[in-house]
JSON list of C-alpha atoms in Angstrom, two decimals:
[
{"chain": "A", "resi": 25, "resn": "UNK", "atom": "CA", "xyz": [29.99, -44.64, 26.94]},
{"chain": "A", "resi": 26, "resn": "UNK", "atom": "CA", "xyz": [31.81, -46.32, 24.08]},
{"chain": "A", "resi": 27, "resn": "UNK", "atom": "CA", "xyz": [29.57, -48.48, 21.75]},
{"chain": "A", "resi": 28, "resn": "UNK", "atom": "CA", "xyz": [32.59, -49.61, 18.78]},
{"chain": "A", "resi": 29, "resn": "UNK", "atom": "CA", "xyz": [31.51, -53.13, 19.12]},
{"chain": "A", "resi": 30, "resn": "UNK", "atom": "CA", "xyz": [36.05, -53.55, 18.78]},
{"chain": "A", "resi": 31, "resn": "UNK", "atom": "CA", "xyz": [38.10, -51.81, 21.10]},
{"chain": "A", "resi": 32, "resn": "UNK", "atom": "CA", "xyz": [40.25, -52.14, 23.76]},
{"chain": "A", "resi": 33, "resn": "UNK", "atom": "CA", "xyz": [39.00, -50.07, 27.21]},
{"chain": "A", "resi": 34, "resn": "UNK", "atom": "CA", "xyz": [42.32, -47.44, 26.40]},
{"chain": "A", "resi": 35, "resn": "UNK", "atom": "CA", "xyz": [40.85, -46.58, 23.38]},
{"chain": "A", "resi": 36, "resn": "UNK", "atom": "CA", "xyz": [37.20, -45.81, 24.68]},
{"chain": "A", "resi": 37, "resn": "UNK", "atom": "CA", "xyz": [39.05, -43.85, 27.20]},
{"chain": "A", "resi": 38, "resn": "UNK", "atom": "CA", "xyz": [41.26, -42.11, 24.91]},
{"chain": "A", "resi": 39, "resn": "UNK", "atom": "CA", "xyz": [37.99, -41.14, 23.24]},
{"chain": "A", "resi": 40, "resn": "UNK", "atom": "CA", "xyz": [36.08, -39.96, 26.24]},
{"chain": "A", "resi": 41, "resn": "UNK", "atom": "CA", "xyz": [39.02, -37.68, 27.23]},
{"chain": "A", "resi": 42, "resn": "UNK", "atom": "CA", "xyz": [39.28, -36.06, 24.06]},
{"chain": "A", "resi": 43, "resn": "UNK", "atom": "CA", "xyz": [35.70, -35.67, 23.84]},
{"chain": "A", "resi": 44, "resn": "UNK", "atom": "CA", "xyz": [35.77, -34.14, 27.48]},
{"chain": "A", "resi": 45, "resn": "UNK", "atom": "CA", "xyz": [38.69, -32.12, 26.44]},
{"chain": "A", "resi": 46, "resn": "UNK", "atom": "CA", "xyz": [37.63, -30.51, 23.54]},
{"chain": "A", "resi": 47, "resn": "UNK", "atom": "CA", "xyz": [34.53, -29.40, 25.45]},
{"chain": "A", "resi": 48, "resn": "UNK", "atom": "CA", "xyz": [35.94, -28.04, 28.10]},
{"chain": "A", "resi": 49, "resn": "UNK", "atom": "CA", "xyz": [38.33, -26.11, 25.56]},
{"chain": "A", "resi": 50, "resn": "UNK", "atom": "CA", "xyz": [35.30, -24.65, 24.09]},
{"chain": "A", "resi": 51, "resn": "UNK", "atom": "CA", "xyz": [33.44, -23.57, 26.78]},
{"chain": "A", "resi": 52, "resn": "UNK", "atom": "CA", "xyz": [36.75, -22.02, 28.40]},
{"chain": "A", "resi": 53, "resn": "UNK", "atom": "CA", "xyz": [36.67, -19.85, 24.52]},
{"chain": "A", "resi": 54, "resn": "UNK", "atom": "CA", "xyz": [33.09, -18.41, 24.96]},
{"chain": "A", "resi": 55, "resn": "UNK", "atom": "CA", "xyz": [34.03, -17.40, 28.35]},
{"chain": "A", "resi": 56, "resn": "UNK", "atom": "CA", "xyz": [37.24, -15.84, 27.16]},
{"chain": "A", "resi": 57, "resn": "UNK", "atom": "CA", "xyz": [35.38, -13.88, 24.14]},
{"chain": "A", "resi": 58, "resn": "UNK", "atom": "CA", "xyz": [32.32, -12.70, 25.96]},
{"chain": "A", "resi": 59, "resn": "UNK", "atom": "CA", "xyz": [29.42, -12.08, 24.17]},
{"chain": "A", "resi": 60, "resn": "UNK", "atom": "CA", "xyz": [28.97, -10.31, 20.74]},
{"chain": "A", "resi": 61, "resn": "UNK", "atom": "CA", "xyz": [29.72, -5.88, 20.23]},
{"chain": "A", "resi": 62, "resn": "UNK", "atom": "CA", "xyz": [27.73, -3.98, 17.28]},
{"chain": "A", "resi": 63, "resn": "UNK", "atom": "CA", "xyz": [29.69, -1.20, 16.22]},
{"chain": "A", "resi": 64, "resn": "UNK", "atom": "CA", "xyz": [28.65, 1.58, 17.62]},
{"chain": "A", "resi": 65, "resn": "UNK", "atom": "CA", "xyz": [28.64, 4.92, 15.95]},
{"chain": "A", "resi": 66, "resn": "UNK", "atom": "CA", "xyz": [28.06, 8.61, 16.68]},
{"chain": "A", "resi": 67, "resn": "UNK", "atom": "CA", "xyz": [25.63, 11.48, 15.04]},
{"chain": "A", "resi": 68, "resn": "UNK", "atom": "CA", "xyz": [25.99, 12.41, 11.65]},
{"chain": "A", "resi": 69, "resn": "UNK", "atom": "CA", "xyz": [27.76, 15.73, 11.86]},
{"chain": "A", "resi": 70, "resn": "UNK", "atom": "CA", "xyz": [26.60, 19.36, 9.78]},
{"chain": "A", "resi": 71, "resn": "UNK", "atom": "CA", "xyz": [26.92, 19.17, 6.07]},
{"chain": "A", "resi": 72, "resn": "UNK", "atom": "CA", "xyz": [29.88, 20.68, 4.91]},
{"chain": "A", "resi": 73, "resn": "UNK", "atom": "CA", "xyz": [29.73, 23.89, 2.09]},
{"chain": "A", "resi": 74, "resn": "UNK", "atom": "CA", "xyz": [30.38, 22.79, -1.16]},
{"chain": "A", "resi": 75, "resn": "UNK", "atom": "CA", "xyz": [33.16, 21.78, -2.86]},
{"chain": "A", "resi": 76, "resn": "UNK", "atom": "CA", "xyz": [33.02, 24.51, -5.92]},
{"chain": "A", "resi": 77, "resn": "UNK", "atom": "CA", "xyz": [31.02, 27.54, -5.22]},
{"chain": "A", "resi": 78, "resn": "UNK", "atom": "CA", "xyz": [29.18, 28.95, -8.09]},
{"chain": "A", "resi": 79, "resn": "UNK", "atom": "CA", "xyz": [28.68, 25.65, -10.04]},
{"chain": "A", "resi": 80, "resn": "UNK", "atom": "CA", "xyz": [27.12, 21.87, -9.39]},
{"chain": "A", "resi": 81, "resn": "UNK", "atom": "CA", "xyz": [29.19, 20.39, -6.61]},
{"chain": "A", "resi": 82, "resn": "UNK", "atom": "CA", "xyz": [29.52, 18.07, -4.00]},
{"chain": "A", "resi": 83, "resn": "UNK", "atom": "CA", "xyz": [28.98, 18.57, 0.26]},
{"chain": "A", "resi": 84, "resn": "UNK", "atom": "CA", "xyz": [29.71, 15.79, 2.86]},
{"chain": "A", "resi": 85, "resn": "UNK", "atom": "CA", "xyz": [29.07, 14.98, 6.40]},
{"chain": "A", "resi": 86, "resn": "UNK", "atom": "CA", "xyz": [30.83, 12.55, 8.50]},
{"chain": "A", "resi": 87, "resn": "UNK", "atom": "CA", "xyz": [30.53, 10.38, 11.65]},
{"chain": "A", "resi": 88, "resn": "UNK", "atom": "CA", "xyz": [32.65, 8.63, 13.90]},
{"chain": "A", "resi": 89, "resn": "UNK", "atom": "CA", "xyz": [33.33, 4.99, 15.30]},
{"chain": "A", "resi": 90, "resn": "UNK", "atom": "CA", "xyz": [32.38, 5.12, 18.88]},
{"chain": "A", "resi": 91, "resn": "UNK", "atom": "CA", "xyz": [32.82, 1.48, 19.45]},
{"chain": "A", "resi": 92, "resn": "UNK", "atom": "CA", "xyz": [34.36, -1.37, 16.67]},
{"chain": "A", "resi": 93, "resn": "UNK", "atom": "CA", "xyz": [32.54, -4.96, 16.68]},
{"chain": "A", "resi": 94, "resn": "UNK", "atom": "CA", "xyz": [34.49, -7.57, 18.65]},
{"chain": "A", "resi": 95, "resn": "UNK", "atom": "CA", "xyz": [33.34, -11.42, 18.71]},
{"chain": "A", "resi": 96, "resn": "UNK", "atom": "CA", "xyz": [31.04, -11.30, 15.28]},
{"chain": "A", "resi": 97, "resn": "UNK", "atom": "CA", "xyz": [28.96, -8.45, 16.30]},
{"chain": "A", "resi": 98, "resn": "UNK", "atom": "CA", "xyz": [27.39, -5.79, 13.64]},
{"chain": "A", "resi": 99, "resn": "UNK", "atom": "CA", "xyz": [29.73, -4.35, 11.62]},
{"chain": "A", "resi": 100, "resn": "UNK", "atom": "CA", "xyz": [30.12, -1.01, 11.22]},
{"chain": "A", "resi": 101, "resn": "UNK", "atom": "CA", "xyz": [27.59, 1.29, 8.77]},
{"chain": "A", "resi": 102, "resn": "UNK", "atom": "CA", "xyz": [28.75, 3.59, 6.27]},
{"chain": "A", "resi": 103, "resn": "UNK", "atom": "CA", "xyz": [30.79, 7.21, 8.11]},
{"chain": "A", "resi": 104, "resn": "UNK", "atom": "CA", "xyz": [30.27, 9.45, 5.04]},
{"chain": "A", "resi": 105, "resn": "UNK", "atom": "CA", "xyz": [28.02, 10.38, 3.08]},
{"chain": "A", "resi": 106, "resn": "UNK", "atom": "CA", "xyz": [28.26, 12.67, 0.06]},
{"chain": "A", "resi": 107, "resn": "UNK", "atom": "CA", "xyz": [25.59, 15.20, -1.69]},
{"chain": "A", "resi": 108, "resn": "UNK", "atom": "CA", "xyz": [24.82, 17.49, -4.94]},
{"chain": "A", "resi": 109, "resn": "UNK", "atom": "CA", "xyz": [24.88, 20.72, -3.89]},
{"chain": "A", "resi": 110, "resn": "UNK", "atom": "CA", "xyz": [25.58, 24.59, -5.44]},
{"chain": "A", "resi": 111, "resn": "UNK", "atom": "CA", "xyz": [27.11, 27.49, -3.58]},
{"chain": "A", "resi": 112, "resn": "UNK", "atom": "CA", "xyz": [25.75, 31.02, -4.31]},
{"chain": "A", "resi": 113, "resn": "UNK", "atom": "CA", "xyz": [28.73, 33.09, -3.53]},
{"chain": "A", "resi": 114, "resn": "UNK", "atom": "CA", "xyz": [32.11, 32.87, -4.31]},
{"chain": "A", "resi": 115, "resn": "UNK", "atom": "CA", "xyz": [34.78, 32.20, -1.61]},
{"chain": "A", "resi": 116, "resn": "UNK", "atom": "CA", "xyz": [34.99, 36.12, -1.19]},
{"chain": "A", "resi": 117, "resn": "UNK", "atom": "CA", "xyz": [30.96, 35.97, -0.35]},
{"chain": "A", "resi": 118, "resn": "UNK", "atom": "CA", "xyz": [29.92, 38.32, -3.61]},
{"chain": "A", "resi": 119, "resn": "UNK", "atom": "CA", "xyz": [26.72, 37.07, -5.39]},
{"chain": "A", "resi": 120, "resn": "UNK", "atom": "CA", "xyz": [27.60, 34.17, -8.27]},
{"chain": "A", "resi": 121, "resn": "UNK", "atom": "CA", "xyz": [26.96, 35.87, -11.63]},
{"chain": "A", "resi": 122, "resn": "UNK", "atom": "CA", "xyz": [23.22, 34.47, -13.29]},
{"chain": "A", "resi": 123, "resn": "UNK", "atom": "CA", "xyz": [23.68, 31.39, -15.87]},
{"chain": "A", "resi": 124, "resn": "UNK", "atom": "CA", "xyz": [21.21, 30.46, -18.97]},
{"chain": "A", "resi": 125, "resn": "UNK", "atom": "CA", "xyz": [21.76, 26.72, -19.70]},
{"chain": "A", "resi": 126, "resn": "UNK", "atom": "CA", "xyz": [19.86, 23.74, -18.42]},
{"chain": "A", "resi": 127, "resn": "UNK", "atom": "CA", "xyz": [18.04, 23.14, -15.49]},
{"chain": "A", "resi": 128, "resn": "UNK", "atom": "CA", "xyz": [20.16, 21.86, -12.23]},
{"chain": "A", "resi": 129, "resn": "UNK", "atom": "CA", "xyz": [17.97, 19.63, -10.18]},
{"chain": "A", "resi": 130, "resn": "UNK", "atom": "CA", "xyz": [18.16, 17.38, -6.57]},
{"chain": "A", "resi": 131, "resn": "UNK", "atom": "CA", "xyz": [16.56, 15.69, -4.35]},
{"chain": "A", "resi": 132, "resn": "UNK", "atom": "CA", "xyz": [13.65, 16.78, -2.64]},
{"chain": "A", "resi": 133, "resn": "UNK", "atom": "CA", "xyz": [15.66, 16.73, 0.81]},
{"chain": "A", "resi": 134, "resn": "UNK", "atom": "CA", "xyz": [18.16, 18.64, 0.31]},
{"chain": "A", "resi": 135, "resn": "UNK", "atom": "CA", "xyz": [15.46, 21.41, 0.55]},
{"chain": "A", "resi": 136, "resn": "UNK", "atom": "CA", "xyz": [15.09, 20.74, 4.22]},
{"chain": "A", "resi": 137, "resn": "UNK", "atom": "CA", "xyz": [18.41, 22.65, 5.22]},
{"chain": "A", "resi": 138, "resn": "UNK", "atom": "CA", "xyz": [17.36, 25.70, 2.97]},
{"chain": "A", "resi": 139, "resn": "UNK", "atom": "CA", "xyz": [16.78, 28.63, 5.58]},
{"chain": "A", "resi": 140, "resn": "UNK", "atom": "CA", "xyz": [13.41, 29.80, 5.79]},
{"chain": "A", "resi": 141, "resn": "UNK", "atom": "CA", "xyz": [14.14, 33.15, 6.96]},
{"chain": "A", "resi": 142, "resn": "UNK", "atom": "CA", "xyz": [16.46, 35.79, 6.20]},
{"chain": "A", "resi": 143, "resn": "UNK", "atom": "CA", "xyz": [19.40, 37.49, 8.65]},
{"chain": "A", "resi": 144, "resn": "UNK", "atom": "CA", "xyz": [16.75, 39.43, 10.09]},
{"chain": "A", "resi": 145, "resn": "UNK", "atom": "CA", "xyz": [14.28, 36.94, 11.06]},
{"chain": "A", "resi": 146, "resn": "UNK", "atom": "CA", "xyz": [11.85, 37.73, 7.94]},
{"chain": "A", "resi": 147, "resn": "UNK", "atom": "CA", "xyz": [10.10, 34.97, 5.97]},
{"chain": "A", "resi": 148, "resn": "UNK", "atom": "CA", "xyz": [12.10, 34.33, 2.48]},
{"chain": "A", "resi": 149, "resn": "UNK", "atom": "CA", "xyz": [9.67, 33.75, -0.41]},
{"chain": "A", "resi": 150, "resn": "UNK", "atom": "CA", "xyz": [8.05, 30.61, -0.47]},
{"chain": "A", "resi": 151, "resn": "UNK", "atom": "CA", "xyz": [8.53, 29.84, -4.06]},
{"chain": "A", "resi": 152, "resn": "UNK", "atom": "CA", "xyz": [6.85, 27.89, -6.44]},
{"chain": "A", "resi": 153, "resn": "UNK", "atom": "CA", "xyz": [6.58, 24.62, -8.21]},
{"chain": "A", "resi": 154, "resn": "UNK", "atom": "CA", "xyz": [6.59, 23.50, -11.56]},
{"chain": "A", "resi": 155, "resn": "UNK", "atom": "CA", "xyz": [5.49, 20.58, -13.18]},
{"chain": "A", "resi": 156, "resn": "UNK", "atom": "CA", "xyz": [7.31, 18.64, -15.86]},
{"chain": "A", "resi": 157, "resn": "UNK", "atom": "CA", "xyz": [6.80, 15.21, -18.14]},
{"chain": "A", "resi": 158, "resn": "UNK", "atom": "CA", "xyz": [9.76, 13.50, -18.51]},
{"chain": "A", "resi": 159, "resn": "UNK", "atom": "CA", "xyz": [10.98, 13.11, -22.10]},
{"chain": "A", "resi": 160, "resn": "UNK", "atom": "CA", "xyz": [14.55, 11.63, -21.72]},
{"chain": "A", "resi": 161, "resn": "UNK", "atom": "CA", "xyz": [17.57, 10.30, -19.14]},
{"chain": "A", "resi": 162, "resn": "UNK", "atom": "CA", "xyz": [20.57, 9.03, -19.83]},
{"chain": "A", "resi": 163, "resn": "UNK", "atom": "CA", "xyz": [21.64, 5.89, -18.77]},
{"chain": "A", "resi": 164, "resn": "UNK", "atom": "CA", "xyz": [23.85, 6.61, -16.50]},
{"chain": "A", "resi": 165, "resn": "UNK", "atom": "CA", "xyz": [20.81, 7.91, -13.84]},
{"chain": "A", "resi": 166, "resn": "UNK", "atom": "CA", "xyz": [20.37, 4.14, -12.76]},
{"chain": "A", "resi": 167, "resn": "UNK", "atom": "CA", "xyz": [24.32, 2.56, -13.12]},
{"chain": "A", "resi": 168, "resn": "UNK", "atom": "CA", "xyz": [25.20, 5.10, -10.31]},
{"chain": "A", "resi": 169, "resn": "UNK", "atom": "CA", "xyz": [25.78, 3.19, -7.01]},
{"chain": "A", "resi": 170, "resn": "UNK", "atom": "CA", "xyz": [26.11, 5.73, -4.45]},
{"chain": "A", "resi": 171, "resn": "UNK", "atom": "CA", "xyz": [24.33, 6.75, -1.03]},
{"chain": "A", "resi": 172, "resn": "UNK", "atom": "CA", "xyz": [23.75, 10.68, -2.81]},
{"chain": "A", "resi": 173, "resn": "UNK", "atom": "CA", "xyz": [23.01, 9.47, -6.62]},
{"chain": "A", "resi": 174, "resn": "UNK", "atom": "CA", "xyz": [19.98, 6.93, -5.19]},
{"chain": "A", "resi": 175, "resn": "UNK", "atom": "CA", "xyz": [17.05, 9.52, -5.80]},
{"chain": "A", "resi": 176, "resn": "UNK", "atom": "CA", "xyz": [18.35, 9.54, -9.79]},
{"chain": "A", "resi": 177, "resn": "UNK", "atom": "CA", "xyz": [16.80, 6.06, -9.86]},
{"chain": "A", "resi": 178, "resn": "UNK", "atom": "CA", "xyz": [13.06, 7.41, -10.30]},
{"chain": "A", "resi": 179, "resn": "UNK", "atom": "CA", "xyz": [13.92, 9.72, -12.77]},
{"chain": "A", "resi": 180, "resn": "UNK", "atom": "CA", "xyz": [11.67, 7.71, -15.37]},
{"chain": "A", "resi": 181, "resn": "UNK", "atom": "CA", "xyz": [10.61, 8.68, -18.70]},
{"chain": "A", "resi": 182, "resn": "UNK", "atom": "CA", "xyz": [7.40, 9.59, -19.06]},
{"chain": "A", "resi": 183, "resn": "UNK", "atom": "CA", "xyz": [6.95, 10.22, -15.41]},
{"chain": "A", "resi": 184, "resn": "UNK", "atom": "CA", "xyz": [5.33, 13.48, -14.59]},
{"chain": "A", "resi": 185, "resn": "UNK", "atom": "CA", "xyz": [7.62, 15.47, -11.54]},
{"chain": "A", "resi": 186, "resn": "UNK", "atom": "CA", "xyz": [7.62, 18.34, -9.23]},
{"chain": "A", "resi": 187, "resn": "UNK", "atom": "CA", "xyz": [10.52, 20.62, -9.15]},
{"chain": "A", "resi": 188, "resn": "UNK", "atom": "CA", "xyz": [10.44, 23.05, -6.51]},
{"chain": "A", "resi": 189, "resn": "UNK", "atom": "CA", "xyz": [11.90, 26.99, -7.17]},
{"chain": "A", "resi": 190, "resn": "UNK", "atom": "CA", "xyz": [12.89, 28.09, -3.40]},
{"chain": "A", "resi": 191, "resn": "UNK", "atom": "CA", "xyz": [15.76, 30.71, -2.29]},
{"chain": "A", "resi": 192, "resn": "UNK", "atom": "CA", "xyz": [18.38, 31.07, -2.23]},
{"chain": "A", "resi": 193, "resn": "UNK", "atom": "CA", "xyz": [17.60, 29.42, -6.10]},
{"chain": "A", "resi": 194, "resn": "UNK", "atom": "CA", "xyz": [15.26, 31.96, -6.91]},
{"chain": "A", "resi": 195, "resn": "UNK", "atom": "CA", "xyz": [16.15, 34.65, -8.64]},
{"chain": "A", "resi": 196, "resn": "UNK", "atom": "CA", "xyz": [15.42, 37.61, -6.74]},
{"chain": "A", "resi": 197, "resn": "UNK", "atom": "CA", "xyz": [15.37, 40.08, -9.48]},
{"chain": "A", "resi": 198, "resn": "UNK", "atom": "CA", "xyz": [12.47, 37.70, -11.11]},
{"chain": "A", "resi": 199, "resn": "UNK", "atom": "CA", "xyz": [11.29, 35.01, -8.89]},
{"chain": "A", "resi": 200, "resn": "UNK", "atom": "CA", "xyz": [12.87, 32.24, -11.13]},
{"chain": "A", "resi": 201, "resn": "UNK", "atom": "CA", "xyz": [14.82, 29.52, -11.15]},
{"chain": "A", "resi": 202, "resn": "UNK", "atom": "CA", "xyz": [17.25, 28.44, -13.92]},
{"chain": "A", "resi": 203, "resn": "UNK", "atom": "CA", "xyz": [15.62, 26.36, -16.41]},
{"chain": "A", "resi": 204, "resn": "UNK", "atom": "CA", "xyz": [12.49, 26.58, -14.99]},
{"chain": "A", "resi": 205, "resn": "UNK", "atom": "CA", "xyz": [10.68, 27.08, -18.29]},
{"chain": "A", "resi": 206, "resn": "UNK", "atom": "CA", "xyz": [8.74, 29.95, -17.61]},
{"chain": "A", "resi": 207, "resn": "UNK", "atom": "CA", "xyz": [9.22, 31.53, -20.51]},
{"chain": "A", "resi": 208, "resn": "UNK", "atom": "CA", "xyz": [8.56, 28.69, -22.63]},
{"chain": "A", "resi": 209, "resn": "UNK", "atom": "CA", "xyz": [5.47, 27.35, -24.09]},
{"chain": "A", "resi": 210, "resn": "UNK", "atom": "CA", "xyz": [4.57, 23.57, -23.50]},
{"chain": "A", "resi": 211, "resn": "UNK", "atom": "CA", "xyz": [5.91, 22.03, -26.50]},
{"chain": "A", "resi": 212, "resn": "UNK", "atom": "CA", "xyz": [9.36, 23.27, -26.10]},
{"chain": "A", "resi": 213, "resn": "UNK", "atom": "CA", "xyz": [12.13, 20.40, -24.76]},
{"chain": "A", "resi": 214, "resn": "UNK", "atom": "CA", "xyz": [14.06, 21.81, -21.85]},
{"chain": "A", "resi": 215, "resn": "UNK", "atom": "CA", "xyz": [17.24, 20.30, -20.64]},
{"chain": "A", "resi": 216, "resn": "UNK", "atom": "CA", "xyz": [18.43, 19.43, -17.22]},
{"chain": "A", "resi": 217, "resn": "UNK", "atom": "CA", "xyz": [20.97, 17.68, -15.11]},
{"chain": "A", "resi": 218, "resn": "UNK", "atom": "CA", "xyz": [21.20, 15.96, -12.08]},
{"chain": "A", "resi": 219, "resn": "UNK", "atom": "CA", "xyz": [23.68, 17.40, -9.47]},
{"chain": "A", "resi": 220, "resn": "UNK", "atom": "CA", "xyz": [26.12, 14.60, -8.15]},
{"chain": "A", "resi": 221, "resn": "UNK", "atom": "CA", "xyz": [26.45, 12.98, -11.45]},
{"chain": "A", "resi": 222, "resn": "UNK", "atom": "CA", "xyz": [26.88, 15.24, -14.14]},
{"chain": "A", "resi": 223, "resn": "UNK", "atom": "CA", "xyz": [26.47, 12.14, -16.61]},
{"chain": "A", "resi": 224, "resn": "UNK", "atom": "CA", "xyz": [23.00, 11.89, -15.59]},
{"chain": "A", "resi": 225, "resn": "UNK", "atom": "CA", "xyz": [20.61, 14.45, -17.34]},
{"chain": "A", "resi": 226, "resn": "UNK", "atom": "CA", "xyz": [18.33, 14.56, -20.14]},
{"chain": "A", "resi": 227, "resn": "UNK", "atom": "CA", "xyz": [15.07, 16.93, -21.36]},
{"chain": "A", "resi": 228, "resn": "UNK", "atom": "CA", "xyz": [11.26, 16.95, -20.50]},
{"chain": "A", "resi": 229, "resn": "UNK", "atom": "CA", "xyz": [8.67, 19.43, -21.20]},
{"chain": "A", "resi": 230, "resn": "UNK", "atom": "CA", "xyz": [6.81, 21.92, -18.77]},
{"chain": "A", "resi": 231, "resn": "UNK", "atom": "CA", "xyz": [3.19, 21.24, -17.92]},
{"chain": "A", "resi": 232, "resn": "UNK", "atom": "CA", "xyz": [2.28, 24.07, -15.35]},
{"chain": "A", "resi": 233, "resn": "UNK", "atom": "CA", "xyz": [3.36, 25.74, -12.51]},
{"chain": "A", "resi": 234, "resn": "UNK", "atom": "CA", "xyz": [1.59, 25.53, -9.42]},
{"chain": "A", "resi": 235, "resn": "UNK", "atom": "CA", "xyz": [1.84, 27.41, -5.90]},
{"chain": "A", "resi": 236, "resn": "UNK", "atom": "CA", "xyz": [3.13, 24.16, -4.06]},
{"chain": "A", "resi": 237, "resn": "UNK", "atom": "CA", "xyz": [4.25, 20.76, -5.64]},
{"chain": "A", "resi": 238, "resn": "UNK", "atom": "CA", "xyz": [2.13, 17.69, -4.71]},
{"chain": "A", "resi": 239, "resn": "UNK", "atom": "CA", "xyz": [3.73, 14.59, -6.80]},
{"chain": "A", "resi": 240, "resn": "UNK", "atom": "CA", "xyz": [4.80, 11.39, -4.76]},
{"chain": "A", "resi": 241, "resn": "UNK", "atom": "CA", "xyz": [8.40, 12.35, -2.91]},
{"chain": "A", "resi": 242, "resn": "UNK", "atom": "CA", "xyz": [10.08, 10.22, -5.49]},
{"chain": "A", "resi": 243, "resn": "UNK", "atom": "CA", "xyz": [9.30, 12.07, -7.99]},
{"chain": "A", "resi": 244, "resn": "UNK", "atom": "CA", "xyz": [9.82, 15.74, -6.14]},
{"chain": "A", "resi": 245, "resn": "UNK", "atom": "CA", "xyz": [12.89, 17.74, -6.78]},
{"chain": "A", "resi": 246, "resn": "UNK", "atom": "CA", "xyz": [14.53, 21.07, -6.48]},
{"chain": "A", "resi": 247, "resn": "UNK", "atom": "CA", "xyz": [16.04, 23.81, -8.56]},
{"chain": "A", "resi": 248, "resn": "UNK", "atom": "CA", "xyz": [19.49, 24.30, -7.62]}
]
């Protein structure tokens, strides 16, 4: 019904068809778009080796678009993601030579793809933790945006953290781990650097080691 208290009956009609009209036209787009799509996407695939072998690096692993979004539905997540890693042969599969220097460290998780056995089915070494105060970071540990440099966040001065010394780290020829700090007394500063951000490293100072490492996850790492 019209209710302009001026206006010819043409003109309340005119209004009452375009009203009509434009409904119509909009229920006749819903139909024709269907309802929302999320983006779809596939398993992540197996990490690939890394980049360099025989020095801090970078492995990625990948997934695919199964279905895109249509009609405002999800959007798709990220399809790669990227993380610090070290190779311990060379591309001809002979042993990387032993470094001195500082202390390569990563994330707790990357420690869950570490084989736990050797070719023939034996138990590797279990390894050992070591405990560390944090004396220093750069600031370049918490300016780092990316999916692989978000555990570099917790690195905290003053913090106390576990670094873990597991194969194929561990030296075999003396059950250590580069940097570890073994052979150091408490007082001495060690160095170390985070792998996927070379800019991102600083020192801290050995407390003890210990058979297994037991600080919060955020604050657990690996020798690498």
């Amino acid at each position: 019904m019209c209710y302009r208290p001026v206006v010819s009956k043409s003109a309340c009609l005119g209004s009452y068809i375009k009203a009509r009209s434009s409904s119509a036209g909009s229920e006749r787009k819903r139909k024709f778009t269907g309802p929302a799509q999320d983006c779809v996407v596939g398993d992540w695939s197996f990490w690939s080796g890394c980049a360099k072998p025989c020095q801090p690096s970078t492995r990625v692993r990948v997934r695919h678009i199964e279905q895109q979004p249509s009609h405002s539905g999800e959007p798709c997540p990220s399809v790669e993601q990227r993380s610090g890693c070290r190779e311990y042969r060379d591309h001809q599969g002979a042993h990387c030579g032993q470094e001195s220097g500082p202390a390569f460290i990563t994330s707790k998780e990357f420690a869950k793809g570490r084989p736990k056995h050797d070719n023939y089915g034996n138990p590797l070494d279990p390894g050992f933790c070591v405990e560390f105060t944090l004396a220093s970071r750069t600031p370049h540990c918490t300016v780092e945006n990316r999916p692989h440099t978000h555990w570099m966040r917790y690195i905290t001065e003053g913090f106390k953290v576990c670094v873990a010394c597991e194969p194929p780290a561990m030296r075999n020829n003396s059950s250590s781990c580069q940097g570890d700090g073994q052979e150091s007394d408490k007082e001495a500063v060690l160095h170390w650097q985070a792998v996927g951000n070379h800019q991102c490293s600083g020192t801290w100072k050995k407390i003890q080691k210990t058979q297994q490492c037991n600080c919060p996850p955020q604050h657990s790492f690996v020798f690498i």
